Amino acid sequence: MRTTNRYSRLEALGAHIPAATLTTRELTGRTDNLSGVDVERITGVVERRVCDPDPAAGEDSFAMALSAARDCLAASRYEAADLDIVISASITRFKDGGRFYFEPSFAASLSRELGSRSAIHFDVSNACAGMLTGVYVLDRMIRSGAVRNGMVVSGEQATRVADTAARELTGSYDPQFASLSVGDSAAAVIMDRSTDEADRIHYIDLMTCSEYSHLCMGMPSDHTQGIALYTDNKKMHNKERLALWPSFHGDLLAKAGRDFASEEFDYIIQHQVGTRFIEYVNQMGEAAFGTPMPTSLAVVERFGNTATTSHFLTLREHLAAGTAERGSTFLLVPAASGVVTGALSATITNLGV
């Protein structure tokens, strides 16, 4: 687990959080098919941030990602021209008045706008594990010596699927029900080489279980114009699926002759699906590892499920508020369509936010 001589660290963290809020009660008030269903209680999401719908405001996936990247650079010791690589991880790629882009890549456009003209750039796509996948790739590149530093960035205009769900869903068992929990945001993180155990990614590893990939699919709506998210919530969140993380993480640690308790994590950040989901996954971890879970950090009540950005938005909010102490060891656990699970272990002391 900690056998190489070269490590990476999280050097700076930035975000863009839209100013406008939309409560769950306001969102569900747009449909006539949820009478008597308390979506706020079920999901734990009280409100989320939403992009300004006015095209003139320029608050789309790309613009938010660019804003988060600049915020990250403002907290970093690096200038944009110093970056060796820029990796974009957005699922939603809205730009220029709502157009969905595949090419040119967001990473290429972001590099150009930031002034990182000599940086390697490419997009990754791995559902809600996108940013952690970018961090995984960049960690390996820094460890190998291929690059000295780099940025992973994502902007998510996820409430587009909430708008579609509000128009189309037929009840609480509709496959678009999970879309009512999402929110908009962007996040960016700069990484470089670690020279101190007090600032270090100890390990990051991911696993995809493709046999479950059909359980959560984002695509054009089957019924109206717009994009939609179709999720089989019952199968996606059953015990078999929730057990994937502790099983994978336990095996990962066992290969190094370690166990979960010996890692002495101070905090755990689960994917911000909902308050019940976070509670259930932590309970599964506690049962599997036979030890209490670290303090669980969340912001889902205020921001909803912000897709790829959720772990880093949670980390930033708690560090900025002082509700997570520096010098602590954090565990970030993805839970994404695919199905993707894994673990990132990092000690964070001097991260710029």
mmCIF file of C-alpha atoms in Angstrom:
data_model
loop_
_atom_site.group_PDB
_atom_site.id
_atom_site.type_symbol
_atom_site.label_atom_id
_atom_site.label_comp_id
_atom_site.label_asym_id
_atom_site.label_seq_id
_atom_site.Cartn_x
_atom_site.Cartn_y
_atom_site.Cartn_z
ATOM 1 C CA MET A 1 0.000 0.000 0.000
ATOM 2 C CA ARG A 2 2.769 2.446 0.911
ATOM 3 C CA THR A 3 5.690 0.809 -0.824
ATOM 4 C CA THR A 4 6.766 3.323 -3.476
ATOM 5 C CA ASN A 5 9.176 6.172 -2.877
ATOM 6 C CA ARG A 6 7.156 8.719 -4.854
ATOM 7 C CA TYR A 7 3.714 9.960 -3.792
ATOM 8 C CA SER A 8 1.276 12.652 -4.828
ATOM 9 C CA ARG A 9 -0.692 15.075 -2.676
ATOM 10 C CA LEU A 10 -3.714 17.360 -2.923
ATOM 11 C CA GLU A 11 -2.160 20.836 -3.234
ATOM 12 C CA ALA A 12 -5.141 23.172 -3.793
ATOM 13 C CA LEU A 13 -8.918 22.892 -4.040
ATOM 14 C CA GLY A 14 -11.422 25.245 -5.661
ATOM 15 C CA ALA A 15 -15.134 25.302 -6.417
ATOM 16 C CA HIS A 16 -17.956 27.175 -8.069
ATOM 17 C CA ILE A 17 -21.305 27.048 -6.275
ATOM 18 C CA PRO A 18 -24.258 28.758 -8.009
ATOM 19 C CA ALA A 19 -25.968 31.450 -5.961
ATOM 20 C CA ALA A 20 -29.540 30.363 -6.720
ATOM 21 C CA THR A 21 -31.183 27.709 -4.550
ATOM 22 C CA LEU A 22 -34.086 25.381 -5.261
ATOM 23 C CA THR A 23 -35.717 23.532 -2.379
ATOM 24 C CA THR A 24 -36.885 19.963 -2.756
ATOM 25 C CA ARG A 25 -40.421 21.075 -1.964
ATOM 26 C CA GLU A 26 -40.265 23.656 -4.751
ATOM 27 C CA LEU A 27 -38.938 21.046 -7.187
ATOM 28 C CA THR A 28 -41.518 18.400 -6.329
ATOM 29 C CA GLY A 29 -44.236 21.058 -6.485
ATOM 30 C CA ARG A 30 -43.719 21.052 -10.256
ATOM 31 C CA THR A 31 -45.292 17.600 -10.620
ATOM 32 C CA ASP A 32 -48.754 16.299 -9.782
ATOM 33 C CA ASN A 33 -47.593 12.692 -9.425
ATOM 34 C CA LEU A 34 -45.947 12.736 -5.995
ATOM 35 C CA SER A 35 -48.953 13.434 -3.805
ATOM 36 C CA GLY A 36 -48.180 12.355 -0.253
ATOM 37 C CA VAL A 37 -44.535 11.500 -1.059
ATOM 38 C CA ASP A 38 -42.071 13.339 1.188
ATOM 39 C CA VAL A 39 -39.035 13.479 -1.114
ATOM 40 C CA GLU A 40 -37.117 15.659 1.337
ATOM 41 C CA ARG A 41 -37.462 13.037 4.069
ATOM 42 C CA ILE A 42 -36.599 10.141 1.742
ATOM 43 C CA THR A 43 -33.472 11.728 0.259
ATOM 44 C CA GLY A 44 -32.424 14.079 3.065
ATOM 45 C CA VAL A 45 -31.915 16.813 0.469
ATOM 46 C CA VAL A 46 -33.475 20.059 1.689
ATOM 47 C CA GLU A 47 -32.205 22.234 -1.143
ATOM 48 C CA ARG A 48 -29.675 22.357 -3.942
ATOM 49 C CA ARG A 49 -27.926 25.057 -5.968
ATOM 50 C CA VAL A 50 -29.038 25.594 -9.552
ATOM 51 C CA CYS A 51 -27.423 27.353 -12.494
ATOM 52 C CA ASP A 52 -28.888 30.619 -13.698
ATOM 53 C CA PRO A 53 -31.124 29.570 -16.642
ATOM 54 C CA ASP A 54 -30.486 32.824 -18.511
ATOM 55 C CA PRO A 55 -28.025 32.018 -21.354
ATOM 56 C CA ALA A 56 -26.571 35.498 -20.912
ATOM 57 C CA ALA A 57 -25.465 34.532 -17.388
ATOM 58 C CA GLY A 58 -23.078 31.949 -18.826
ATOM 59 C CA GLU A 59 -23.495 29.611 -15.857
ATOM 60 C CA ASP A 60 -23.284 26.225 -17.566
ATOM 61 C CA SER A 61 -21.090 23.158 -17.056
ATOM 62 C CA PHE A 62 -18.099 24.695 -18.812
ATOM 63 C CA ALA A 63 -18.367 28.146 -17.249
ATOM 64 C CA MET A 64 -18.638 26.655 -13.756
ATOM 65 C CA ALA A 65 -15.649 24.372 -14.393
ATOM 66 C CA LEU A 66 -13.609 27.361 -15.568
ATOM 67 C CA SER A 67 -14.622 29.354 -12.484
ATOM 68 C CA ALA A 68 -13.699 26.448 -10.177
ATOM 69 C CA ALA A 69 -10.345 26.050 -11.937
ATOM 70 C CA ARG A 70 -9.555 29.730 -11.421
ATOM 71 C CA ASP A 71 -10.633 29.503 -7.786
ATOM 72 C CA CYS A 72 -8.312 26.533 -7.369
ATOM 73 C CA LEU A 73 -5.381 28.389 -8.943
ATOM 74 C CA ALA A 74 -6.017 31.322 -6.604
ATOM 75 C CA ALA A 75 -5.432 28.960 -3.663
ATOM 76 C CA SER A 76 -2.398 27.305 -5.258
ATOM 77 C CA ARG A 77 1.287 28.139 -5.435
ATOM 78 C CA TYR A 78 1.130 27.339 -9.143
ATOM 79 C CA GLU A 79 0.177 29.540 -12.065
ATOM 80 C CA ALA A 80 -1.896 28.153 -14.915
ATOM 81 C CA ALA A 81 1.169 28.081 -17.158
ATOM 82 C CA ASP A 82 2.932 25.819 -14.627
ATOM 83 C CA LEU A 83 0.443 22.964 -15.006
ATOM 84 C CA ASP A 84 1.746 19.873 -16.782
ATOM 85 C CA ILE A 85 -1.698 18.359 -17.341
ATOM 86 C CA VAL A 86 -5.398 19.275 -17.187
ATOM 87 C CA ILE A 87 -7.994 16.501 -16.858
ATOM 88 C CA SER A 88 -11.720 17.239 -17.180
ATOM 89 C CA ALA A 89 -14.202 14.813 -15.645
ATOM 90 C CA SER A 90 -17.627 16.359 -16.338
ATOM 91 C CA ILE A 91 -20.591 14.118 -17.055
ATOM 92 C CA THR A 92 -22.720 17.062 -18.183
ATOM 93 C CA ARG A 93 -20.892 19.007 -20.882
ATOM 94 C CA PHE A 94 -23.151 21.976 -21.519
ATOM 95 C CA LYS A 95 -21.664 25.056 -23.149
ATOM 96 C CA ASP A 96 -22.695 27.906 -25.407
ATOM 97 C CA GLY A 97 -26.356 28.235 -24.533
ATOM 98 C CA GLY A 98 -27.081 24.627 -23.636
ATOM 99 C CA ARG A 99 -25.284 22.706 -26.368
ATOM 100 C CA PHE A 100 -23.860 19.353 -25.230
ATOM 101 C CA TYR A 101 -20.215 18.983 -26.274
ATOM 102 C CA PHE A 102 -18.065 15.939 -26.919
ATOM 103 C CA GLU A 103 -15.504 17.682 -29.124
ATOM 104 C CA PRO A 104 -13.465 19.710 -28.656
ATOM 105 C CA SER A 105 -12.771 18.202 -25.240
ATOM 106 C CA PHE A 106 -13.568 20.316 -22.187
ATOM 107 C CA ALA A 107 -9.965 19.805 -21.032
ATOM 108 C CA ALA A 108 -8.617 21.345 -24.238
ATOM 109 C CA SER A 109 -10.955 24.334 -23.988
ATOM 110 C CA LEU A 110 -10.254 24.829 -20.281
ATOM 111 C CA SER A 111 -6.494 24.669 -20.831
ATOM 112 C CA ARG A 112 -6.750 27.315 -23.511
ATOM 113 C CA GLU A 113 -8.952 29.623 -21.426
ATOM 114 C CA LEU A 114 -6.759 29.251 -18.336
ATOM 115 C CA GLY A 115 -3.513 29.826 -20.205
ATOM 116 C CA SER A 116 -2.157 26.312 -19.623
ATOM 117 C CA ARG A 117 -1.107 26.131 -23.243
ATOM 118 C CA SER A 118 1.718 23.616 -22.826
ATOM 119 C CA ALA A 119 -0.314 21.234 -20.639
ATOM 120 C CA ILE A 120 -1.327 17.746 -21.713
ATOM 121 C CA HIS A 121 -5.132 17.689 -21.732
ATOM 122 C CA PHE A 122 -7.861 15.094 -22.017
ATOM 123 C CA ASP A 123 -11.329 14.244 -20.688
ATOM 124 C CA VAL A 124 -12.248 11.195 -18.634
ATOM 125 C CA SER A 125 -15.755 9.815 -18.268
ATOM 126 C CA ASN A 126 -16.661 7.489 -15.407
ATOM 127 C CA ALA A 127 -20.071 8.650 -14.184
ATOM 128 C CA CYS A 128 -20.060 10.102 -10.656
ATOM 129 C CA ALA A 129 -16.571 8.651 -10.056
ATOM 130 C CA GLY A 130 -15.192 10.953 -12.751
ATOM 131 C CA MET A 131 -13.147 13.302 -10.568
ATOM 132 C CA LEU A 132 -11.783 10.443 -8.476
ATOM 133 C CA THR A 133 -10.869 8.690 -11.728
ATOM 134 C CA GLY A 134 -9.013 11.808 -12.847
ATOM 135 C CA VAL A 135 -7.219 11.903 -9.486
ATOM 136 C CA TYR A 136 -6.378 8.196 -9.887
ATOM 137 C CA VAL A 137 -4.817 8.815 -13.324
ATOM 138 C CA LEU A 138 -2.937 11.930 -12.190
ATOM 139 C CA ASP A 139 -1.677 10.177 -9.047
ATOM 140 C CA ARG A 140 -0.153 7.436 -11.206
ATOM 141 C CA MET A 141 1.391 9.951 -13.607
ATOM 142 C CA ILE A 142 3.002 11.888 -10.741
ATOM 143 C CA ARG A 143 4.233 8.687 -9.093
ATOM 144 C CA SER A 144 5.778 7.516 -12.372
ATOM 145 C CA GLY A 145 7.497 10.851 -12.936
ATOM 146 C CA ALA A 146 5.583 11.472 -16.184
ATOM 147 C CA VAL A 147 4.340 14.831 -14.857
ATOM 148 C CA ARG A 148 5.203 17.072 -11.927
ATOM 149 C CA ASN A 149 1.719 18.426 -11.263
ATOM 150 C CA GLY A 150 -1.724 18.825 -12.757
ATOM 151 C CA MET A 151 -5.373 19.730 -12.318
ATOM 152 C CA VAL A 152 -8.530 17.629 -12.262
ATOM 153 C CA VAL A 153 -11.673 19.705 -12.835
ATOM 154 C CA SER A 154 -15.389 19.136 -13.362
ATOM 155 C CA GLY A 155 -18.524 21.214 -13.826
ATOM 156 C CA GLU A 156 -21.915 19.563 -13.408
ATOM 157 C CA GLN A 157 -25.202 21.090 -14.530
ATOM 158 C CA ALA A 158 -26.992 18.050 -13.125
ATOM 159 C CA THR A 159 -30.367 19.685 -12.464
ATOM 160 C CA ARG A 160 -31.165 19.288 -16.150
ATOM 161 C CA VAL A 161 -32.223 15.720 -15.281
ATOM 162 C CA ALA A 162 -34.261 17.014 -12.336
ATOM 163 C CA ASP A 163 -36.182 19.282 -14.723
ATOM 164 C CA THR A 164 -36.931 16.295 -16.953
ATOM 165 C CA ALA A 165 -38.006 14.177 -13.981
ATOM 166 C CA ALA A 166 -40.355 16.867 -12.722
ATOM 167 C CA ARG A 167 -42.075 16.851 -16.135
ATOM 168 C CA GLU A 168 -42.217 13.112 -16.646
ATOM 169 C CA LEU A 169 -42.126 10.949 -13.518
ATOM 170 C CA THR A 170 -45.271 9.058 -12.583
ATOM 171 C CA GLY A 171 -44.631 8.293 -8.915
ATOM 172 C CA SER A 172 -42.067 7.422 -6.260
ATOM 173 C CA TYR A 173 -41.162 4.140 -7.999
ATOM 174 C CA ASP A 174 -40.443 5.851 -11.314
ATOM 175 C CA PRO A 175 -36.840 5.266 -12.514
ATOM 176 C CA GLN A 176 -36.349 9.044 -12.647
ATOM 177 C CA PHE A 177 -37.059 9.475 -8.919
ATOM 178 C CA ALA A 178 -33.335 9.705 -8.027
ATOM 179 C CA SER A 179 -33.050 12.703 -10.348
ATOM 180 C CA LEU A 180 -34.906 14.774 -7.753
ATOM 181 C CA SER A 181 -31.836 14.674 -5.475
ATOM 182 C CA VAL A 182 -29.239 16.276 -7.770
ATOM 183 C CA GLY A 183 -27.638 19.731 -7.654
ATOM 184 C CA ASP A 184 -25.295 21.906 -9.719
ATOM 185 C CA SER A 185 -21.688 22.770 -8.869
ATOM 186 C CA ALA A 186 -18.081 22.632 -10.059
ATOM 187 C CA ALA A 187 -14.851 21.628 -8.351
ATOM 188 C CA ALA A 188 -11.159 21.576 -9.216
ATOM 189 C CA VAL A 189 -8.127 20.110 -7.478
ATOM 190 C CA ILE A 190 -4.420 20.609 -8.159
ATOM 191 C CA MET A 191 -2.030 17.789 -7.288
ATOM 192 C CA ASP A 192 1.741 17.631 -7.158
ATOM 193 C CA ARG A 193 4.478 15.482 -5.646
ATOM 194 C CA SER A 194 4.342 14.847 -1.896
ATOM 195 C CA THR A 195 7.503 15.307 0.161
ATOM 196 C CA ASP A 196 5.819 15.053 3.564
ATOM 197 C CA GLU A 197 3.612 12.326 5.062
ATOM 198 C CA ALA A 198 1.418 15.102 6.499
ATOM 199 C CA ASP A 199 0.347 15.934 2.943
ATOM 200 C CA ARG A 200 0.042 12.734 0.958
ATOM 201 C CA ILE A 201 -2.285 10.498 -0.998
ATOM 202 C CA HIS A 202 -1.385 7.178 0.592
ATOM 203 C CA TYR A 203 -3.325 5.184 -1.966
ATOM 204 C CA ILE A 204 -6.174 5.367 -4.434
ATOM 205 C CA ASP A 205 -7.699 2.443 -6.262
ATOM 206 C CA LEU A 206 -10.970 1.877 -8.106
ATOM 207 C CA MET A 207 -13.024 -1.085 -9.284
ATOM 208 C CA THR A 208 -15.799 -1.306 -11.877
ATOM 209 C CA CYS A 209 -18.459 -4.028 -11.703
ATOM 210 C CA SER A 210 -19.883 -3.757 -15.210
ATOM 211 C CA GLU A 211 -22.574 -6.392 -14.700
ATOM 212 C CA TYR A 212 -24.579 -3.693 -12.880
ATOM 213 C CA SER A 213 -24.040 -0.925 -15.448
ATOM 214 C CA HIS A 214 -27.652 -1.061 -16.613
ATOM 215 C CA LEU A 215 -28.988 -0.049 -13.190
ATOM 216 C CA CYS A 216 -28.308 3.680 -13.674
ATOM 217 C CA MET A 217 -28.229 5.216 -17.142
ATOM 218 C CA GLY A 218 -28.087 8.826 -18.317
ATOM 219 C CA MET A 219 -29.422 9.451 -21.818
ATOM 220 C CA PRO A 220 -31.851 11.538 -23.872
ATOM 221 C CA SER A 221 -35.350 11.288 -22.456
ATOM 222 C CA ASP A 222 -37.640 8.598 -23.821
ATOM 223 C CA HIS A 223 -40.609 10.966 -23.739
ATOM 224 C CA THR A 224 -39.742 14.673 -24.013
ATOM 225 C CA GLN A 225 -36.905 16.876 -25.148
ATOM 226 C CA GLY A 226 -34.044 16.899 -22.648
ATOM 227 C CA ILE A 227 -31.704 14.531 -20.839
ATOM 228 C CA ALA A 228 -32.868 12.014 -18.245
ATOM 229 C CA LEU A 229 -31.412 9.712 -15.609
ATOM 230 C CA TYR A 230 -33.006 6.284 -15.199
ATOM 231 C CA THR A 231 -32.097 4.445 -11.974
ATOM 232 C CA ASP A 232 -33.303 1.164 -10.537
ATOM 233 C CA ASN A 233 -33.014 2.389 -6.946
ATOM 234 C CA LYS A 234 -34.092 -0.888 -5.343
ATOM 235 C CA LYS A 235 -31.399 -2.946 -7.075
ATOM 236 C CA MET A 236 -28.773 -0.193 -7.143
ATOM 237 C CA HIS A 237 -28.851 0.237 -3.365
ATOM 238 C CA ASN A 238 -29.469 -3.296 -2.129
ATOM 239 C CA LYS A 239 -27.080 -4.993 0.285
ATOM 240 C CA GLU A 240 -25.129 -6.747 -2.456
ATOM 241 C CA ARG A 241 -24.264 -3.430 -4.088
ATOM 242 C CA LEU A 242 -23.564 -1.620 -0.811
ATOM 243 C CA ALA A 243 -21.183 -4.407 0.200
ATOM 244 C CA LEU A 244 -18.949 -3.814 -2.847
ATOM 245 C CA TRP A 245 -16.924 -1.059 -1.175
ATOM 246 C CA PRO A 246 -16.030 -2.824 2.114
ATOM 247 C CA SER A 247 -15.309 -6.034 0.215
ATOM 248 C CA PHE A 248 -12.989 -4.290 -2.256
ATOM 249 C CA HIS A 249 -11.323 -2.080 0.337
ATOM 250 C CA GLY A 250 -10.841 -4.959 2.746
ATOM 251 C CA ASP A 251 -9.140 -7.045 0.041
ATOM 252 C CA LEU A 252 -6.966 -4.080 -0.932
ATOM 253 C CA LEU A 253 -5.760 -3.654 2.636
ATOM 254 C CA ALA A 254 -5.301 -7.392 3.228
ATOM 255 C CA LYS A 255 -2.863 -7.599 0.314
ATOM 256 C CA ALA A 256 -0.635 -5.149 2.220
ATOM 257 C CA GLY A 257 -1.107 -6.980 5.529
ATOM 258 C CA ARG A 258 -3.298 -4.240 6.965
ATOM 259 C CA ASP A 259 -6.884 -3.850 8.120
ATOM 260 C CA PHE A 260 -9.374 -0.989 8.237
ATOM 261 C CA ALA A 261 -8.920 -0.183 11.934
ATOM 262 C CA SER A 262 -5.145 0.162 11.546
ATOM 263 C CA GLU A 263 -5.622 2.872 8.907
ATOM 264 C CA GLU A 264 -6.884 5.195 11.670
ATOM 265 C CA PHE A 265 -9.011 7.344 9.381
ATOM 266 C CA ASP A 266 -10.303 10.522 11.007
ATOM 267 C CA TYR A 267 -13.030 11.253 8.442
ATOM 268 C CA ILE A 268 -14.936 9.422 5.741
ATOM 269 C CA ILE A 269 -16.665 11.044 2.761
ATOM 270 C CA GLN A 270 -19.156 8.836 0.963
ATOM 271 C CA HIS A 271 -20.668 9.795 -2.375
ATOM 272 C CA GLN A 272 -23.412 12.309 -1.588
ATOM 273 C CA VAL A 273 -26.375 10.305 -2.886
ATOM 274 C CA GLY A 274 -28.587 11.088 0.113
ATOM 275 C CA THR A 275 -28.523 11.008 3.894
ATOM 276 C CA ARG A 276 -30.030 7.518 4.104
ATOM 277 C CA PHE A 277 -27.590 6.140 1.557
ATOM 278 C CA ILE A 278 -24.612 7.551 3.461
ATOM 279 C CA GLU A 279 -25.930 6.102 6.714
ATOM 280 C CA TYR A 280 -26.547 2.656 5.197
ATOM 281 C CA VAL A 281 -23.141 2.426 3.505
ATOM 282 C CA ASN A 282 -21.380 3.405 6.724
ATOM 283 C CA GLN A 283 -23.378 0.761 8.579
ATOM 284 C CA MET A 284 -22.316 -1.828 5.999
ATOM 285 C CA GLY A 285 -18.692 -0.783 6.436
ATOM 286 C CA GLU A 286 -18.903 -0.993 10.208
ATOM 287 C CA ALA A 287 -20.391 -4.481 10.050
ATOM 288 C CA ALA A 288 -17.883 -5.721 7.461
ATOM 289 C CA PHE A 289 -14.776 -4.283 9.118
ATOM 290 C CA GLY A 290 -15.889 -4.899 12.695
ATOM 291 C CA THR A 291 -14.925 -1.407 13.800
ATOM 292 C CA PRO A 292 -16.694 1.964 14.115
ATOM 293 C CA MET A 293 -16.605 4.215 11.076
ATOM 294 C CA PRO A 294 -14.692 7.513 11.147
ATOM 295 C CA THR A 295 -16.618 10.775 11.443
ATOM 296 C CA SER A 296 -18.792 10.995 8.349
ATOM 297 C CA LEU A 297 -18.733 14.306 6.466
ATOM 298 C CA ALA A 298 -21.631 15.402 4.270
ATOM 299 C CA VAL A 299 -23.148 18.439 2.574
ATOM 300 C CA VAL A 300 -25.930 16.623 0.732
ATOM 301 C CA GLU A 301 -28.647 18.337 2.759
ATOM 302 C CA ARG A 302 -27.636 21.744 1.345
ATOM 303 C CA PHE A 303 -26.268 20.854 -2.096
ATOM 304 C CA GLY A 304 -27.831 17.548 -3.110
ATOM 305 C CA ASN A 305 -25.984 14.958 -5.161
ATOM 306 C CA THR A 306 -23.559 16.995 -7.278
ATOM 307 C CA ALA A 307 -22.288 13.981 -9.256
ATOM 308 C CA THR A 308 -18.518 13.988 -9.948
ATOM 309 C CA THR A 309 -17.831 16.968 -7.682
ATOM 310 C CA SER A 310 -19.492 15.636 -4.515
ATOM 311 C CA HIS A 311 -16.435 14.385 -2.597
ATOM 312 C CA PHE A 312 -14.356 17.477 -3.264
ATOM 313 C CA LEU A 313 -17.203 19.888 -2.589
ATOM 314 C CA THR A 314 -17.768 18.132 0.757
ATOM 315 C CA LEU A 315 -14.059 18.244 1.602
ATOM 316 C CA ARG A 316 -13.777 21.922 0.710
ATOM 317 C CA GLU A 317 -16.860 22.986 2.643
ATOM 318 C CA HIS A 318 -15.777 21.216 5.836
ATOM 319 C CA LEU A 319 -12.162 22.401 5.674
ATOM 320 C CA ALA A 320 -13.296 25.981 5.039
ATOM 321 C CA ALA A 321 -15.799 25.824 7.917
ATOM 322 C CA GLY A 322 -13.307 24.241 10.303
ATOM 323 C CA THR A 323 -15.564 21.222 10.860
ATOM 324 C CA ALA A 324 -12.766 18.975 9.569
ATOM 325 C CA GLU A 325 -9.336 19.361 11.133
ATOM 326 C CA ARG A 326 -6.170 19.724 9.092
ATOM 327 C CA GLY A 327 -3.513 17.127 9.722
ATOM 328 C CA SER A 328 -6.211 14.452 9.558
ATOM 329 C CA THR A 329 -6.477 11.370 7.357
ATOM 330 C CA PHE A 330 -9.490 11.293 5.054
ATOM 331 C CA LEU A 331 -11.119 8.377 3.253
ATOM 332 C CA LEU A 332 -13.080 9.172 0.087
ATOM 333 C CA VAL A 333 -15.346 6.384 -1.171
ATOM 334 C CA PRO A 334 -16.898 6.559 -4.672
ATOM 335 C CA ALA A 335 -20.258 5.021 -5.538
ATOM 336 C CA ALA A 336 -21.013 5.529 -9.206
ATOM 337 C CA SER A 337 -22.956 4.093 -12.089
ATOM 338 C CA GLY A 338 -20.889 1.471 -13.772
ATOM 339 C CA VAL A 339 -20.953 0.252 -10.922
ATOM 340 C CA VAL A 340 -17.785 1.894 -9.563
ATOM 341 C CA THR A 341 -16.400 1.670 -6.043
ATOM 342 C CA GLY A 342 -12.967 2.163 -4.494
ATOM 343 C CA ALA A 343 -11.032 4.119 -1.906
ATOM 344 C CA LEU A 344 -8.817 7.186 -1.673
ATOM 345 C CA SER A 345 -6.738 7.612 1.495
ATOM 346 C CA ALA A 346 -5.060 10.969 2.044
ATOM 347 C CA THR A 347 -3.589 12.960 4.887
ATOM 348 C CA ILE A 348 -4.324 16.650 4.386
ATOM 349 C CA THR A 349 -2.571 19.477 6.215
ATOM 350 C CA ASN A 350 -1.637 22.341 3.893
ATOM 351 C CA LEU A 351 -4.281 22.042 1.197
ATOM 352 C CA GLY A 352 -5.135 25.480 -0.165
ATOM 353 C CA VAL A 353 -8.866 26.244 -0.266
#
